CSV table of C-alpha atoms and ligand atoms in Angstrom, one decimal:
chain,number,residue,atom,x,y,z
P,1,UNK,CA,0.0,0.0,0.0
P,2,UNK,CA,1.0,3.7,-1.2
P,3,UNK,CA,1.6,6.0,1.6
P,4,UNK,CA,-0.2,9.1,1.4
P,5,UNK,CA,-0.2,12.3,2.7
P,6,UNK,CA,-2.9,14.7,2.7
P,7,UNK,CA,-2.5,19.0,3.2
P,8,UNK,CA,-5.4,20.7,3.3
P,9,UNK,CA,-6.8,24.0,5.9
P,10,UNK,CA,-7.3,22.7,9.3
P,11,UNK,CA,-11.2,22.6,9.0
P,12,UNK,CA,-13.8,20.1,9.0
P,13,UNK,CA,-15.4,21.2,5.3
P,14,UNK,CA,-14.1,22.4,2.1
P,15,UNK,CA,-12.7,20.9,-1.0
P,16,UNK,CA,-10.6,17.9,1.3
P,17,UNK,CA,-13.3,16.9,3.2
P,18,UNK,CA,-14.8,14.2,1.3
P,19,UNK,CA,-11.4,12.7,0.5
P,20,UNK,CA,-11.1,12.3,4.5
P,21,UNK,CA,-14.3,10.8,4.6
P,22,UNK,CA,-14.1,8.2,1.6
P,23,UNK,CA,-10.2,7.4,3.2
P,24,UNK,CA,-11.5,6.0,6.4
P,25,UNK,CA,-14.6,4.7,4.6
P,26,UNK,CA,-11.9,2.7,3.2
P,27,UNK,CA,-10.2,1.9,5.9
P,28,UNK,CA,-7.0,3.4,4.5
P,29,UNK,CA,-4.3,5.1,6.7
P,30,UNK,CA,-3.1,8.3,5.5
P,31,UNK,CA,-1.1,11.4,6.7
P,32,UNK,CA,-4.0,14.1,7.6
P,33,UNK,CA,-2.0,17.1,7.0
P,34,UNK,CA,-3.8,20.0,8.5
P,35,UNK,CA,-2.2,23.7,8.1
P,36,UNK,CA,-3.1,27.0,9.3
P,37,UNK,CA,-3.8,30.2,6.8
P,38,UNK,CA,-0.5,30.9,7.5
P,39,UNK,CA,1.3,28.0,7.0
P,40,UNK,CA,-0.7,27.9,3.5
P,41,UNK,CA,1.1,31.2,2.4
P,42,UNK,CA,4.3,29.8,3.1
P,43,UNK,CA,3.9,26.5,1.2
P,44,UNK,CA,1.6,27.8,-2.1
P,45,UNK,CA,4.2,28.3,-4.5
P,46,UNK,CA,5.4,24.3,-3.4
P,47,UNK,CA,1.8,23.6,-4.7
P,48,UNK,CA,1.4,22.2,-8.5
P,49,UNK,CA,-1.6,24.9,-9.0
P,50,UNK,CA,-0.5,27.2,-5.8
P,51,UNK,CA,-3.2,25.4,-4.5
P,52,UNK,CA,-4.6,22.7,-1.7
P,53,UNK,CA,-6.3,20.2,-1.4
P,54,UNK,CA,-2.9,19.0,-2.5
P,55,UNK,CA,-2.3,14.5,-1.9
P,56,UNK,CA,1.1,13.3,-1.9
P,57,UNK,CA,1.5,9.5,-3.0
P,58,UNK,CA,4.3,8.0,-2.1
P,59,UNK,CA,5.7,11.6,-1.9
P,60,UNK,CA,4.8,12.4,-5.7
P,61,UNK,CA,1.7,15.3,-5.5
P,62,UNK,CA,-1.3,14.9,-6.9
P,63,UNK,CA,-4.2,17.7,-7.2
P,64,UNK,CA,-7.9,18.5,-8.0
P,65,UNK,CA,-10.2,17.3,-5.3
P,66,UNK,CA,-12.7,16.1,-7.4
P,67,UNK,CA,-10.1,13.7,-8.9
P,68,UNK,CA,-8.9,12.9,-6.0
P,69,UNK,CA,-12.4,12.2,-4.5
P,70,UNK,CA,-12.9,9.8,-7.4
P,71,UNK,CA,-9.5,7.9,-6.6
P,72,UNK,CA,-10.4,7.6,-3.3
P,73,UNK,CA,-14.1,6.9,-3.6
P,74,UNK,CA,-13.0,3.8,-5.9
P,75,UNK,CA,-11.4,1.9,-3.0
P,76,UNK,CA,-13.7,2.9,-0.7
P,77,UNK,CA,-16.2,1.5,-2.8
P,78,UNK,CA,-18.2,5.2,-2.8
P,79,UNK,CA,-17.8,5.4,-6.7
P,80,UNK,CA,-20.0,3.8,-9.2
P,81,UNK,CA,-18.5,1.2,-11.5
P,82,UNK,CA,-21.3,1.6,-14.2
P,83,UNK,CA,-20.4,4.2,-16.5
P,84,UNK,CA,-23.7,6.0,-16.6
P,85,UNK,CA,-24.0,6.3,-12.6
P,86,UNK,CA,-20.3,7.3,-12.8
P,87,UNK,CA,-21.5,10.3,-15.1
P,88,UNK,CA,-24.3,11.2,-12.7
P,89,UNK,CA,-21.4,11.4,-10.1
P,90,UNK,CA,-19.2,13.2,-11.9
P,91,UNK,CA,-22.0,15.7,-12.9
P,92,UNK,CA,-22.7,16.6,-9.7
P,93,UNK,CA,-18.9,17.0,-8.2
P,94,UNK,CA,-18.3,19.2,-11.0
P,95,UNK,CA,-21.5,21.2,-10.2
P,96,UNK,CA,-20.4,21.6,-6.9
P,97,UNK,CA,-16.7,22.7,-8.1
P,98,UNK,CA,-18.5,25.9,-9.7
P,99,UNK,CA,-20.5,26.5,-6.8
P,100,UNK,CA,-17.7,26.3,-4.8
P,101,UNK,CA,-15.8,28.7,-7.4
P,102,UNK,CA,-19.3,31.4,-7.6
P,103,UNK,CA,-18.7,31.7,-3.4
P,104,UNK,CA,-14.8,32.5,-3.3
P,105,UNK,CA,-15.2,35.1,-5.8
P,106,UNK,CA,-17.4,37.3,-2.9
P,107,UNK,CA,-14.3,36.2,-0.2
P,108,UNK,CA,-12.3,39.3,1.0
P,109,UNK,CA,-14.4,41.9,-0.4
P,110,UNK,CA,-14.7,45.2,1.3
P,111,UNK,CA,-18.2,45.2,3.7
P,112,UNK,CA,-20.6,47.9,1.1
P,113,UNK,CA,-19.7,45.2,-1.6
P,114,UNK,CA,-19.5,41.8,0.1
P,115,UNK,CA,-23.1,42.3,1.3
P,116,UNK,CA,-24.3,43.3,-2.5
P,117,UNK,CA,-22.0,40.5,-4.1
P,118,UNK,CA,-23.3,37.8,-1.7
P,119,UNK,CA,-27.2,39.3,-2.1
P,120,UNK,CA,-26.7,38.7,-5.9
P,121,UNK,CA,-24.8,35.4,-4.9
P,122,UNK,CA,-27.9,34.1,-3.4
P,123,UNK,CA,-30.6,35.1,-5.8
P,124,UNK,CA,-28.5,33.9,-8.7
P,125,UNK,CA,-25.6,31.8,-8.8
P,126,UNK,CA,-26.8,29.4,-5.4
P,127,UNK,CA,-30.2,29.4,-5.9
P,128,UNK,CA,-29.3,28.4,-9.6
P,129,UNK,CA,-27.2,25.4,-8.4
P,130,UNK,CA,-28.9,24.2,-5.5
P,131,UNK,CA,-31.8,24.2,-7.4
P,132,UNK,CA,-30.1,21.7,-10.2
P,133,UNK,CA,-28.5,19.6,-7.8
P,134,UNK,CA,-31.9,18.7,-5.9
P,135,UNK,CA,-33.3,18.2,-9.5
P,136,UNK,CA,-30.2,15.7,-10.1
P,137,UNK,CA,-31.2,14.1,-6.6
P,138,UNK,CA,-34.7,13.7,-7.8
P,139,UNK,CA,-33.1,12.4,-11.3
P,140,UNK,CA,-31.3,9.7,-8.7
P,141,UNK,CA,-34.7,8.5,-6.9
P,142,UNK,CA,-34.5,11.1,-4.3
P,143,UNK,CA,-32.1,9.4,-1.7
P,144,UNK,CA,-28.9,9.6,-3.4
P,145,UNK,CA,-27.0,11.6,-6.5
P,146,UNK,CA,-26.2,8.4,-8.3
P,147,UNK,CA,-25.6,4.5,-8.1
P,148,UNK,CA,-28.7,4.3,-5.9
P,149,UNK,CA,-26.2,4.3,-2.9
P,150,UNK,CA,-24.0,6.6,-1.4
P,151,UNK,CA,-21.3,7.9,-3.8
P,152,UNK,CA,-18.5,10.9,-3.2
P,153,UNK,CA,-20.9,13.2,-4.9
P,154,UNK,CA,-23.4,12.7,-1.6
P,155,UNK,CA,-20.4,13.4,0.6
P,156,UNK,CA,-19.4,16.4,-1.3
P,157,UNK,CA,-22.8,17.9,-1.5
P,158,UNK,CA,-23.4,17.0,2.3
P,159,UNK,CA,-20.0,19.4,3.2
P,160,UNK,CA,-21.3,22.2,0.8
P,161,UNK,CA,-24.7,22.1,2.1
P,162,UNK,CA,-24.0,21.8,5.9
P,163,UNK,CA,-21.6,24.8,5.6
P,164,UNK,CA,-24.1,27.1,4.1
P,165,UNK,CA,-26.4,26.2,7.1
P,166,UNK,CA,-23.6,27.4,9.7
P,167,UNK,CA,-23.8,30.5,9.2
P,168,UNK,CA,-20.4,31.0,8.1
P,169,UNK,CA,-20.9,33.1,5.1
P,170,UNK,CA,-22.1,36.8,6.2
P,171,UNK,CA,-25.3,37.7,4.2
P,172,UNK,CA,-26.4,34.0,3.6
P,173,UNK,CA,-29.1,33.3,5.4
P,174,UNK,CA,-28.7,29.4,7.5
P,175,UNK,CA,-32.0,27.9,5.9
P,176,UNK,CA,-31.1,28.6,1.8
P,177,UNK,CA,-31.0,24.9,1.1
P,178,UNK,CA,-34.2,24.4,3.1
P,179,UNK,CA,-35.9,27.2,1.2
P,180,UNK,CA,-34.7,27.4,-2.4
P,181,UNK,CA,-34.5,23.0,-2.3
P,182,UNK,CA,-35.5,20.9,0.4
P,183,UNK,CA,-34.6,18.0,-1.1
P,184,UNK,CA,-31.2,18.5,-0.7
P,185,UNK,CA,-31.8,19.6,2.7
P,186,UNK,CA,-33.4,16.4,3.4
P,187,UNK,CA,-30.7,14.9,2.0
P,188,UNK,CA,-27.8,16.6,3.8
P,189,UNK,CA,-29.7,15.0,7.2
P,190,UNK,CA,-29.8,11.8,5.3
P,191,UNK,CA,-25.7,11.8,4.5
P,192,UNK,CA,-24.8,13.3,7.9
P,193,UNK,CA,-26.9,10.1,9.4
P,194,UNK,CA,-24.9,7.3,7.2
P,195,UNK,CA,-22.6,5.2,9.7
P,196,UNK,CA,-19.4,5.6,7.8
P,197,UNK,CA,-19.8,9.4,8.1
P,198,UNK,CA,-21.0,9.1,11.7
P,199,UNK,CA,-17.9,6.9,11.8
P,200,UNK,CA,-15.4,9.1,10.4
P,201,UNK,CA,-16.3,12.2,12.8
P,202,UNK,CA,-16.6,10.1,16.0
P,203,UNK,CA,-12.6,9.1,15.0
P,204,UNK,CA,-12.2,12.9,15.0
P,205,UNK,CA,-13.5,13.3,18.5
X,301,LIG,N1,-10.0,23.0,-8.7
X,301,LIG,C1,-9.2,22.9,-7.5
X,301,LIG,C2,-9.4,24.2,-6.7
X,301,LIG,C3,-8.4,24.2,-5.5
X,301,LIG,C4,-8.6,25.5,-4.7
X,301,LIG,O1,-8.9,26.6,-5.3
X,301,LIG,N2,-8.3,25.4,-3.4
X,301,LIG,C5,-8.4,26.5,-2.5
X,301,LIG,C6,-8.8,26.1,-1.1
X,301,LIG,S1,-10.3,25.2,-1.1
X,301,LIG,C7,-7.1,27.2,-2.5
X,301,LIG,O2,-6.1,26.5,-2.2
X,301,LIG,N3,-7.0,28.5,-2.6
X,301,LIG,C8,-5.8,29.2,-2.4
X,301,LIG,C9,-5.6,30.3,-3.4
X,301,LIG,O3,-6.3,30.4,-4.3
X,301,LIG,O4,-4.6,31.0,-3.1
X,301,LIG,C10,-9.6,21.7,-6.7
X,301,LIG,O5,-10.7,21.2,-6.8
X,301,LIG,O6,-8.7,21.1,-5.9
């Protein structure tokens, strides 16, 4: 077995998160490298893309959390092997990369504009994509994105969801995903309830 090594912000969420999550799914031992802000600005040029997540294999690094979400999900068995279900999956990480991408662009703003840039956020750009992605749960059978079982995509859409209900984001109000689709809400409750996620944050306790 590879050894690997993973850096990413010392949070539970973000772009890593589901990578943790499908790595002890697995059963697999890794490195959980957890850095500060700091420590990030230190090491970014040492990044392929200036980036994290960043996973080192054997000390070789590999990026792209989506990719490395699949890798992972593959031997944790949390990634469809039928090539249909496997697009479903993929359609709905990729979704969530843009999301992801739409909210960074209102980070560091100045307060006058952060609270018009995250106003517009909401109405357009998030409604827009949670809207889709409880369509592509429906387009599932309601429980799950793809596979009929849980696949990286759930885990990914259950970190993205359960951080815009923290309140983390100044001018997004907790209950968007309840309001704009409840489906995914549900579904968020659903993922958050699965024993091998229960499993993976009782290891962190
Ligand atoms: N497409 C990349 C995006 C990586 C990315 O933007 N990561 C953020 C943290 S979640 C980052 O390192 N940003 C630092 C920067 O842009 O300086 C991926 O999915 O891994």
């Amino acid at each position: 077995m590879p050894s690997y090594k993973l850096t990413y912000f010392d949070i539970d969420g973000g772009r890593a998160e589901p990578i943790r999550i499908a790595f002890h799914a697995a059963g697999i031992a890794f490195e959980d490298n957890r850095i500060s802000f700091p420590e990030f600005g230190e090491m970014r040029s040492t990044t392929r893309f200036n980036a994290v997540p960043v996973l080192e294999i054997d000390g070789a690094q590999v990026t792209q959390s989506n990719a490395l979400s699949r890798y992972v999900g593959k031997m944790a068995g949390l990634y469809p092997a039928d090539d249909l279900q496997a697009l479903y999956c993929d359609e709905v990480l990729g979704a969530l990369e843009d999301l992801s991408n739409h909210i960074v662009r209102t980070f560091g703003l100045p307060e006058e504009e952060l609270k018009l840039a995250r106003e517009k956020l909401v109405d357009g750009w998030m409604s827009t994509f949670l809207r889709g992605l409880d369509q592509l749960l429906t387009r599932g059978g309601g429980e799950y994105f793809a596979n009929d079982q849980l696949t990286v995509a759930d885990l990914r859409a259950f970190v993205q969801t359960r951080s815009l209900g923290s309140g983390i984001l100044d001018y997004v109000s907790i209950d968007i995903v309840q309001r704009v689709a409840p489906g995914l809400f549900e579904h968020q409750q659903r993922i958050s309830a699965d024993p091998r996620v229960v499993a993976y944050y009782a290891s962190r306790m």
